[in-house]
Amino acid sequence: MKELLQLIFRFDLKSLFLTPTDNGMIKFFRYCFVGGIAFVADFLSFGLTCKLLGEGKAVIVTATTAGFIVGLTVNFLLSKKFVFTEDANNTSRKGEFIWYTVIGLIGWGLNVILMLVCTEWIFAMNKYIAKIIVALIVLVYNYLARKIILYSK
């Protein structure tokens, strides 16, 4: 944590984002940054799909799925560049993307279920506020699953 804070306060962007590191806090910081960019892509896709299709449970599921596909692609590409720069455990680039997608599909399932819980089943939360809350929960799951399954030593 100390190293991460020093890099932030020194505004050392090269070390913060580009220099290879085994520091878990720096990697998580990078993942949150990458996840933020992927979330913007996901959220815009979600919002655009909702705008085009209207309201209802089917729209929530469709919009969440559209956002997931866009967000997953952005997240994978940026994570390979900035976060998980090491090779995946015992797998080719194709196998790595397949595992990345499997973990992401579980995240998508969590996303859909939590979105429906927040907007339709239990709470009557605004879908855009729910999307932000759910994204934060799924971000932590995705990081830990990918770190442990794909990139642990």
Short mmCIF file of N, CA and C in Angstrom, two decimals:
data_model
loop_
_atom_site.label_atom_id
_atom_site.label_comp_id
_atom_site.label_asym_id
_atom_site.label_seq_id
_atom_site.Cartn_x
_atom_site.Cartn_y
_atom_site.Cartn_z
N MET A 1 0.83 -1.19 0.00
CA MET A 1 0.00 0.00 0.00
C MET A 1 0.88 1.25 0.00
N LYS A 2 1.97 1.18 0.74
CA LYS A 2 2.88 2.31 0.85
C LYS A 2 3.45 2.68 -0.52
N GLU A 3 3.87 1.66 -1.28
CA GLU A 3 4.44 1.90 -2.61
C GLU A 3 3.40 2.54 -3.53
N LEU A 4 2.18 2.05 -3.50
CA LEU A 4 1.11 2.60 -4.32
C LEU A 4 0.88 4.07 -3.99
N LEU A 5 0.77 4.38 -2.71
CA LEU A 5 0.54 5.77 -2.29
C LEU A 5 1.69 6.68 -2.70
N GLN A 6 2.93 6.18 -2.58
CA GLN A 6 4.08 6.98 -3.00
C GLN A 6 4.01 7.30 -4.49
N LEU A 7 3.66 6.32 -5.30
CA LEU A 7 3.55 6.54 -6.75
C LEU A 7 2.45 7.54 -7.07
N ILE A 8 1.34 7.45 -6.36
CA ILE A 8 0.22 8.38 -6.59
C ILE A 8 0.64 9.79 -6.21
N PHE A 9 1.23 9.96 -5.03
CA PHE A 9 1.60 11.29 -4.56
C PHE A 9 2.75 11.90 -5.37
N ARG A 10 3.62 11.05 -5.91
CA ARG A 10 4.70 11.55 -6.79
C ARG A 10 4.19 11.78 -8.20
N PHE A 11 2.96 11.32 -8.47
CA PHE A 11 2.35 11.40 -9.79
C PHE A 11 3.25 10.73 -10.83
N ASP A 12 3.79 9.57 -10.43
CA ASP A 12 4.69 8.78 -11.28
C ASP A 12 3.83 7.85 -12.15
N LEU A 13 3.29 8.40 -13.23
CA LEU A 13 2.36 7.66 -14.07
C LEU A 13 3.01 6.45 -14.75
N LYS A 14 4.26 6.58 -15.12
CA LYS A 14 4.95 5.46 -15.77
C LYS A 14 5.00 4.26 -14.83
N SER A 15 5.44 4.48 -13.61
CA SER A 15 5.52 3.38 -12.64
C SER A 15 4.13 2.92 -12.21
N LEU A 16 3.21 3.84 -12.14
CA LEU A 16 1.85 3.52 -11.69
C LEU A 16 1.11 2.66 -12.70
N PHE A 17 1.35 2.88 -14.00
CA PHE A 17 0.58 2.17 -15.02
C PHE A 17 1.38 1.24 -15.94
N LEU A 18 2.66 1.53 -16.18
CA LEU A 18 3.38 0.81 -17.22
C LEU A 18 4.48 -0.12 -16.75
N THR A 19 5.19 0.24 -15.71
CA THR A 19 6.31 -0.57 -15.26
C THR A 19 5.81 -1.90 -14.70
N PRO A 20 6.36 -3.02 -15.18
CA PRO A 20 5.92 -4.32 -14.64
C PRO A 20 6.09 -4.36 -13.12
N THR A 21 5.13 -4.99 -12.45
CA THR A 21 5.16 -5.07 -10.99
C THR A 21 4.50 -6.36 -10.51
N ASP A 22 4.94 -6.82 -9.35
CA ASP A 22 4.29 -7.94 -8.68
C ASP A 22 3.48 -7.44 -7.47
N ASN A 23 3.48 -6.13 -7.26
CA ASN A 23 2.77 -5.53 -6.14
C ASN A 23 1.26 -5.66 -6.36
N GLY A 24 0.61 -6.42 -5.49
CA GLY A 24 -0.82 -6.68 -5.62
C GLY A 24 -1.68 -5.42 -5.54
N MET A 25 -1.30 -4.47 -4.73
CA MET A 25 -2.08 -3.23 -4.60
C MET A 25 -1.99 -2.39 -5.87
N ILE A 26 -0.80 -2.34 -6.46
CA ILE A 26 -0.64 -1.58 -7.71
C ILE A 26 -1.43 -2.26 -8.82
N LYS A 27 -1.38 -3.60 -8.86
CA LYS A 27 -2.15 -4.33 -9.88
C LYS A 27 -3.65 -4.09 -9.69
N PHE A 28 -4.12 -4.11 -8.44
CA PHE A 28 -5.54 -3.88 -8.20
C PHE A 28 -5.92 -2.45 -8.59
N PHE A 29 -5.05 -1.48 -8.29
CA PHE A 29 -5.28 -0.10 -8.69
C PHE A 29 -5.40 -0.01 -10.21
N ARG A 30 -4.48 -0.66 -10.92
CA ARG A 30 -4.53 -0.67 -12.38
C ARG A 30 -5.82 -1.33 -12.87
N TYR A 31 -6.19 -2.44 -12.21
CA TYR A 31 -7.41 -3.15 -12.60
C TYR A 31 -8.64 -2.26 -12.40
N CYS A 32 -8.66 -1.50 -11.31
CA CYS A 32 -9.78 -0.58 -11.06
C CYS A 32 -9.81 0.51 -12.13
N PHE A 33 -8.66 1.00 -12.52
CA PHE A 33 -8.58 2.02 -13.57
C PHE A 33 -9.09 1.46 -14.89
N VAL A 34 -8.56 0.28 -15.27
CA VAL A 34 -8.99 -0.40 -16.49
C VAL A 34 -10.48 -0.74 -16.39
N GLY A 35 -10.89 -1.23 -15.22
CA GLY A 35 -12.29 -1.55 -14.99
C GLY A 35 -13.18 -0.32 -15.13
N GLY A 36 -12.67 0.83 -14.73
CA GLY A 36 -13.43 2.07 -14.88
C GLY A 36 -13.67 2.41 -16.35
N ILE A 37 -12.64 2.23 -17.16
CA ILE A 37 -12.78 2.47 -18.60
C ILE A 37 -13.76 1.46 -19.20
N ALA A 38 -13.58 0.18 -18.82
CA ALA A 38 -14.49 -0.86 -19.32
C ALA A 38 -15.92 -0.59 -18.84
N PHE A 39 -16.05 -0.09 -17.61
CA PHE A 39 -17.38 0.22 -17.09
C PHE A 39 -18.05 1.32 -17.91
N VAL A 40 -17.29 2.34 -18.29
CA VAL A 40 -17.86 3.42 -19.11
C VAL A 40 -18.38 2.83 -20.42
N ALA A 41 -17.60 1.95 -21.05
CA ALA A 41 -18.04 1.31 -22.29
C ALA A 41 -19.29 0.45 -22.03
N ASP A 42 -19.27 -0.31 -20.94
CA ASP A 42 -20.41 -1.15 -20.54
C ASP A 42 -21.64 -0.28 -20.28
N PHE A 43 -21.48 0.77 -19.48
CA PHE A 43 -22.59 1.64 -19.08
C PHE A 43 -23.20 2.34 -20.29
N LEU A 44 -22.35 2.82 -21.20
CA LEU A 44 -22.87 3.48 -22.40
C LEU A 44 -23.64 2.50 -23.27
N SER A 45 -23.12 1.28 -23.41
CA SER A 45 -23.83 0.25 -24.18
C SER A 45 -25.16 -0.10 -23.51
N PHE A 46 -25.13 -0.25 -22.18
CA PHE A 46 -26.33 -0.53 -21.40
C PHE A 46 -27.37 0.58 -21.61
N GLY A 47 -26.94 1.83 -21.43
CA GLY A 47 -27.86 2.97 -21.57
C GLY A 47 -28.43 3.10 -22.97
N LEU A 48 -27.58 2.92 -23.97
CA LEU A 48 -28.03 3.00 -25.36
C LEU A 48 -29.05 1.91 -25.66
N THR A 49 -28.78 0.69 -25.19
CA THR A 49 -29.71 -0.42 -25.42
C THR A 49 -31.05 -0.15 -24.72
N CYS A 50 -31.00 0.35 -23.48
CA CYS A 50 -32.24 0.69 -22.77
C CYS A 50 -33.01 1.77 -23.52
N LYS A 51 -32.29 2.77 -24.01
CA LYS A 51 -32.94 3.86 -24.74
C LYS A 51 -33.62 3.33 -26.00
N LEU A 52 -32.96 2.41 -26.69
CA LEU A 52 -33.52 1.88 -27.94
C LEU A 52 -34.68 0.92 -27.71
N LEU A 53 -34.61 0.11 -26.62
CA LEU A 53 -35.60 -0.95 -26.43
C LEU A 53 -36.71 -0.62 -25.44
N GLY A 54 -36.50 0.34 -24.55
CA GLY A 54 -37.55 0.71 -23.61
C GLY A 54 -37.35 0.16 -22.22
N GLU A 55 -38.43 -0.32 -21.61
CA GLU A 55 -38.44 -0.76 -20.20
C GLU A 55 -38.77 -2.24 -20.09
N GLY A 56 -38.53 -2.81 -18.89
CA GLY A 56 -38.94 -4.18 -18.59
C GLY A 56 -37.78 -5.10 -18.30
N LYS A 57 -38.13 -6.27 -17.75
CA LYS A 57 -37.13 -7.26 -17.37
C LYS A 57 -36.29 -7.71 -18.55
N ALA A 58 -36.93 -7.98 -19.68
CA ALA A 58 -36.20 -8.45 -20.86
C ALA A 58 -35.22 -7.39 -21.35
N VAL A 59 -35.60 -6.14 -21.24
CA VAL A 59 -34.70 -5.05 -21.65
C VAL A 59 -33.51 -4.98 -20.70
N ILE A 60 -33.75 -5.12 -19.40
CA ILE A 60 -32.65 -5.11 -18.42
C ILE A 60 -31.66 -6.22 -18.75
N VAL A 61 -32.16 -7.42 -19.02
CA VAL A 61 -31.28 -8.56 -19.33
C VAL A 61 -30.54 -8.31 -20.65
N THR A 62 -31.23 -7.84 -21.67
CA THR A 62 -30.60 -7.58 -22.97
C THR A 62 -29.56 -6.47 -22.86
N ALA A 63 -29.91 -5.40 -22.19
CA ALA A 63 -28.99 -4.26 -22.04
C ALA A 63 -27.78 -4.65 -21.20
N THR A 64 -28.00 -5.43 -20.15
CA THR A 64 -26.89 -5.90 -19.32
C THR A 64 -25.96 -6.79 -20.14
N THR A 65 -26.52 -7.62 -20.99
CA THR A 65 -25.73 -8.50 -21.85
C THR A 65 -24.93 -7.70 -22.87
N ALA A 66 -25.56 -6.72 -23.50
CA ALA A 66 -24.86 -5.89 -24.48
C ALA A 66 -23.69 -5.15 -23.81
N GLY A 67 -23.95 -4.59 -22.66
CA GLY A 67 -22.90 -3.91 -21.92
C GLY A 67 -21.78 -4.85 -21.51
N PHE A 68 -22.15 -6.06 -21.09
CA PHE A 68 -21.17 -7.06 -20.69
C PHE A 68 -20.22 -7.39 -21.84
N ILE A 69 -20.75 -7.61 -23.02
CA ILE A 69 -19.91 -7.99 -24.17
C ILE A 69 -18.92 -6.87 -24.50
N VAL A 70 -19.39 -5.65 -24.54
CA VAL A 70 -18.51 -4.53 -24.83
C VAL A 70 -17.49 -4.35 -23.70
N GLY A 71 -17.96 -4.38 -22.46
CA GLY A 71 -17.08 -4.20 -21.30
C GLY A 71 -16.04 -5.30 -21.19
N LEU A 72 -16.42 -6.55 -21.43
CA LEU A 72 -15.49 -7.68 -21.37
C LEU A 72 -14.37 -7.51 -22.38
N THR A 73 -14.71 -7.13 -23.58
CA THR A 73 -13.71 -6.96 -24.63
C THR A 73 -12.73 -5.84 -24.27
N VAL A 74 -13.25 -4.70 -23.85
CA VAL A 74 -12.40 -3.58 -23.46
C VAL A 74 -11.53 -3.99 -22.27
N ASN A 75 -12.13 -4.65 -21.28
CA ASN A 75 -11.39 -5.06 -20.09
C ASN A 75 -10.26 -6.03 -20.43
N PHE A 76 -10.52 -7.01 -21.27
CA PHE A 76 -9.49 -7.98 -21.63
C PHE A 76 -8.32 -7.29 -22.31
N LEU A 77 -8.61 -6.47 -23.30
CA LEU A 77 -7.54 -5.82 -24.06
C LEU A 77 -6.70 -4.89 -23.18
N LEU A 78 -7.35 -4.08 -22.37
CA LEU A 78 -6.62 -3.16 -21.51
C LEU A 78 -5.92 -3.88 -20.35
N SER A 79 -6.54 -4.92 -19.81
CA SER A 79 -5.90 -5.68 -18.72
C SER A 79 -4.62 -6.35 -19.18
N LYS A 80 -4.62 -6.88 -20.40
CA LYS A 80 -3.41 -7.52 -20.93
C LYS A 80 -2.30 -6.49 -21.11
N LYS A 81 -2.65 -5.27 -21.40
CA LYS A 81 -1.66 -4.21 -21.62
C LYS A 81 -1.14 -3.63 -20.30
N PHE A 82 -2.03 -3.46 -19.31
CA PHE A 82 -1.66 -2.71 -18.12
C PHE A 82 -1.66 -3.48 -16.80
N VAL A 83 -2.40 -4.59 -16.70
CA VAL A 83 -2.55 -5.27 -15.41
C VAL A 83 -1.89 -6.63 -15.41
N PHE A 84 -2.48 -7.56 -16.12
CA PHE A 84 -1.99 -8.94 -16.14
C PHE A 84 -1.05 -9.11 -17.32
N THR A 85 0.13 -8.51 -17.22
CA THR A 85 1.07 -8.52 -18.33
C THR A 85 1.81 -9.85 -18.44
N GLU A 86 1.78 -10.63 -17.37
CA GLU A 86 2.42 -11.94 -17.41
C GLU A 86 1.55 -12.91 -18.19
N ASP A 87 2.15 -14.02 -18.60
CA ASP A 87 1.39 -15.03 -19.31
C ASP A 87 0.46 -15.75 -18.34
N ALA A 88 -0.67 -16.19 -18.85
CA ALA A 88 -1.62 -16.94 -18.03
C ALA A 88 -1.03 -18.30 -17.70
N ASN A 89 -1.51 -18.91 -16.62
CA ASN A 89 -1.05 -20.22 -16.19
C ASN A 89 -1.36 -21.28 -17.23
N ASN A 90 -0.33 -21.90 -17.77
CA ASN A 90 -0.48 -23.09 -18.63
C ASN A 90 -1.54 -22.97 -19.70
N THR A 91 -1.59 -21.86 -20.41
CA THR A 91 -2.59 -21.73 -21.46
C THR A 91 -2.10 -20.80 -22.56
N SER A 92 -2.60 -21.00 -23.75
CA SER A 92 -2.27 -20.14 -24.89
C SER A 92 -3.08 -18.85 -24.78
N ARG A 93 -2.82 -17.91 -25.68
CA ARG A 93 -3.58 -16.65 -25.68
C ARG A 93 -5.06 -16.94 -25.92
N LYS A 94 -5.35 -17.90 -26.79
CA LYS A 94 -6.74 -18.28 -27.06
C LYS A 94 -7.37 -18.90 -25.80
N GLY A 95 -6.64 -19.81 -25.16
CA GLY A 95 -7.12 -20.42 -23.92
C GLY A 95 -7.30 -19.40 -22.82
N GLU A 96 -6.39 -18.43 -22.77
CA GLU A 96 -6.49 -17.36 -21.78
C GLU A 96 -7.77 -16.57 -21.99
N PHE A 97 -8.08 -16.23 -23.24
CA PHE A 97 -9.31 -15.47 -23.51
C PHE A 97 -10.54 -16.31 -23.18
N ILE A 98 -10.47 -17.61 -23.46
CA ILE A 98 -11.61 -18.49 -23.13
C ILE A 98 -11.84 -18.48 -21.62
N TRP A 99 -10.78 -18.68 -20.83
CA TRP A 99 -10.93 -18.65 -19.37
C TRP A 99 -11.38 -17.27 -18.88
N TYR A 100 -10.82 -16.23 -19.49
CA TYR A 100 -11.21 -14.87 -19.14
C TYR A 100 -12.71 -14.68 -19.37
N THR A 101 -13.17 -15.24 -20.48
CA THR A 101 -14.59 -15.16 -20.82
C THR A 101 -15.45 -15.99 -19.88
N VAL A 102 -15.01 -17.20 -19.52
CA VAL A 102 -15.76 -18.04 -18.58
C VAL A 102 -15.93 -17.31 -17.24
N ILE A 103 -14.83 -16.75 -16.74
CA ILE A 103 -14.91 -15.98 -15.49
C ILE A 103 -15.85 -14.79 -15.69
N GLY A 104 -15.74 -14.16 -16.85
CA GLY A 104 -16.62 -13.03 -17.17
C GLY A 104 -18.08 -13.43 -17.27
N LEU A 105 -18.34 -14.63 -17.81
CA LEU A 105 -19.73 -15.10 -17.91
C LEU A 105 -20.35 -15.31 -16.53
N ILE A 106 -19.55 -15.80 -15.60
CA ILE A 106 -20.04 -15.92 -14.23
C ILE A 106 -20.32 -14.51 -13.69
N GLY A 107 -19.42 -13.57 -13.99
CA GLY A 107 -19.64 -12.17 -13.61
C GLY A 107 -20.89 -11.60 -14.26
N TRP A 108 -21.13 -11.99 -15.53
CA TRP A 108 -22.34 -11.55 -16.22
C TRP A 108 -23.59 -12.08 -15.50
N GLY A 109 -23.54 -13.38 -15.11
CA GLY A 109 -24.66 -13.96 -14.37
C GLY A 109 -24.92 -13.21 -13.07
N LEU A 110 -23.85 -12.91 -12.34
CA LEU A 110 -24.00 -12.11 -11.12
C LEU A 110 -24.60 -10.75 -11.45
N ASN A 111 -24.11 -10.16 -12.53
CA ASN A 111 -24.60 -8.86 -12.97
C ASN A 111 -26.10 -8.89 -13.22
N VAL A 112 -26.55 -9.85 -14.00
CA VAL A 112 -27.97 -9.93 -14.35
C VAL A 112 -28.82 -10.17 -13.10
N ILE A 113 -28.41 -11.15 -12.29
CA ILE A 113 -29.18 -11.46 -11.08
C ILE A 113 -29.24 -10.26 -10.14
N LEU A 114 -28.08 -9.64 -9.90
CA LEU A 114 -28.06 -8.48 -9.00
C LEU A 114 -28.84 -7.30 -9.57
N MET A 115 -28.78 -7.11 -10.89
CA MET A 115 -29.57 -6.03 -11.51
C MET A 115 -31.06 -6.27 -11.32
N LEU A 116 -31.49 -7.51 -11.53
CA LEU A 116 -32.91 -7.83 -11.34
C LEU A 116 -33.32 -7.72 -9.88
N VAL A 117 -32.44 -8.14 -8.96
CA VAL A 117 -32.72 -7.99 -7.53
C VAL A 117 -32.89 -6.51 -7.20
N CYS A 118 -31.99 -5.68 -7.72
CA CYS A 118 -32.01 -4.26 -7.39
C CYS A 118 -33.14 -3.48 -8.07
N THR A 119 -33.55 -3.92 -9.26
CA THR A 119 -34.53 -3.12 -10.00
C THR A 119 -35.93 -3.71 -10.07
N GLU A 120 -36.04 -5.03 -9.94
CA GLU A 120 -37.34 -5.66 -10.17
C GLU A 120 -37.82 -6.55 -9.02
N TRP A 121 -36.95 -7.42 -8.52
CA TRP A 121 -37.39 -8.48 -7.61
C TRP A 121 -37.54 -8.03 -6.17
N ILE A 122 -36.56 -7.32 -5.63
CA ILE A 122 -36.60 -6.96 -4.21
C ILE A 122 -36.69 -5.44 -4.03
N PHE A 123 -35.82 -4.74 -4.71
CA PHE A 123 -35.79 -3.29 -4.60
C PHE A 123 -36.37 -2.67 -5.87
N ALA A 124 -36.76 -1.44 -5.79
CA ALA A 124 -37.24 -0.72 -6.97
C ALA A 124 -36.26 0.41 -7.28
N MET A 125 -35.00 0.05 -7.32
CA MET A 125 -33.93 1.02 -7.49
C MET A 125 -33.86 1.52 -8.94
N ASN A 126 -33.44 2.74 -9.11
CA ASN A 126 -33.18 3.28 -10.44
C ASN A 126 -32.15 2.39 -11.14
N LYS A 127 -32.40 2.01 -12.38
CA LYS A 127 -31.53 1.04 -13.07
C LYS A 127 -30.11 1.56 -13.27
N TYR A 128 -29.92 2.85 -13.39
CA TYR A 128 -28.58 3.39 -13.59
C TYR A 128 -27.78 3.41 -12.29
N ILE A 129 -28.44 3.70 -11.19
CA ILE A 129 -27.78 3.63 -9.88
C ILE A 129 -27.46 2.18 -9.55
N ALA A 130 -28.41 1.29 -9.83
CA ALA A 130 -28.18 -0.14 -9.61
C ALA A 130 -26.99 -0.63 -10.42
N LYS A 131 -26.87 -0.17 -11.64
CA LYS A 131 -25.77 -0.58 -12.53
C LYS A 131 -24.43 -0.22 -11.92
N ILE A 132 -24.32 0.94 -11.32
CA ILE A 132 -23.07 1.38 -10.70
C ILE A 132 -22.74 0.50 -9.50
N ILE A 133 -23.72 0.26 -8.62
CA ILE A 133 -23.50 -0.56 -7.43
C ILE A 133 -23.12 -1.99 -7.82
N VAL A 134 -23.86 -2.55 -8.74
CA VAL A 134 -23.60 -3.93 -9.18
C VAL A 134 -22.23 -4.02 -9.84
N ALA A 135 -21.86 -3.04 -10.61
CA ALA A 135 -20.55 -3.05 -11.28
C ALA A 135 -19.40 -3.09 -10.27
N LEU A 136 -19.54 -2.37 -9.18
CA LEU A 136 -18.49 -2.38 -8.15
C LEU A 136 -18.36 -3.77 -7.51
N ILE A 137 -19.48 -4.40 -7.24
CA ILE A 137 -19.46 -5.75 -6.65
C ILE A 137 -18.82 -6.74 -7.61
N VAL A 138 -19.22 -6.70 -8.87
CA VAL A 138 -18.72 -7.65 -9.86
C VAL A 138 -17.26 -7.37 -10.21
N LEU A 139 -16.83 -6.12 -10.12
CA LEU A 139 -15.42 -5.77 -10.35
C LEU A 139 -14.51 -6.54 -9.40
N VAL A 140 -14.85 -6.57 -8.13
CA VAL A 140 -14.04 -7.28 -7.14
C VAL A 140 -14.02 -8.78 -7.44
N TYR A 141 -15.19 -9.36 -7.74
CA TYR A 141 -15.23 -10.78 -8.10
C TYR A 141 -14.34 -11.06 -9.30
N ASN A 142 -14.48 -10.26 -10.37
CA ASN A 142 -13.72 -10.49 -11.60
C ASN A 142 -12.21 -10.42 -11.35
N TYR A 143 -11.77 -9.42 -10.61
CA TYR A 143 -10.34 -9.27 -10.34
C TYR A 143 -9.82 -10.48 -9.59
N LEU A 144 -10.48 -10.83 -8.49
CA LEU A 144 -10.00 -11.95 -7.67
C LEU A 144 -10.03 -13.27 -8.44
N ALA A 145 -11.08 -13.53 -9.18
CA ALA A 145 -11.18 -14.77 -9.95
C ALA A 145 -10.09 -14.84 -11.01
N ARG A 146 -9.87 -13.77 -11.74
CA ARG A 146 -8.84 -13.77 -12.79
C ARG A 146 -7.46 -13.86 -12.20
N LYS A 147 -7.21 -13.17 -11.12
CA LYS A 147 -5.91 -13.20 -10.46
C LYS A 147 -5.61 -14.61 -9.96
N ILE A 148 -6.57 -15.24 -9.30
CA ILE A 148 -6.35 -16.55 -8.70
C ILE A 148 -6.32 -17.67 -9.76
N ILE A 149 -7.28 -17.65 -10.66
CA ILE A 149 -7.40 -18.76 -11.63
C ILE A 149 -6.39 -18.63 -12.77
N LEU A 150 -6.24 -17.43 -13.30
CA LEU A 150 -5.41 -17.27 -14.51
C LEU A 150 -3.97 -16.83 -14.24
N TYR A 151 -3.75 -15.99 -13.25
CA TYR A 151 -2.46 -15.35 -13.15
C TYR A 151 -1.72 -15.56 -11.83
N SER A 152 -2.13 -16.53 -11.03
CA SER A 152 -1.38 -16.80 -9.80
C SER A 152 -0.14 -17.60 -10.15
N LYS A 153 0.86 -17.45 -9.32
CA LYS A 153 2.13 -18.16 -9.59
C LYS A 153 2.06 -19.59 -9.13
#
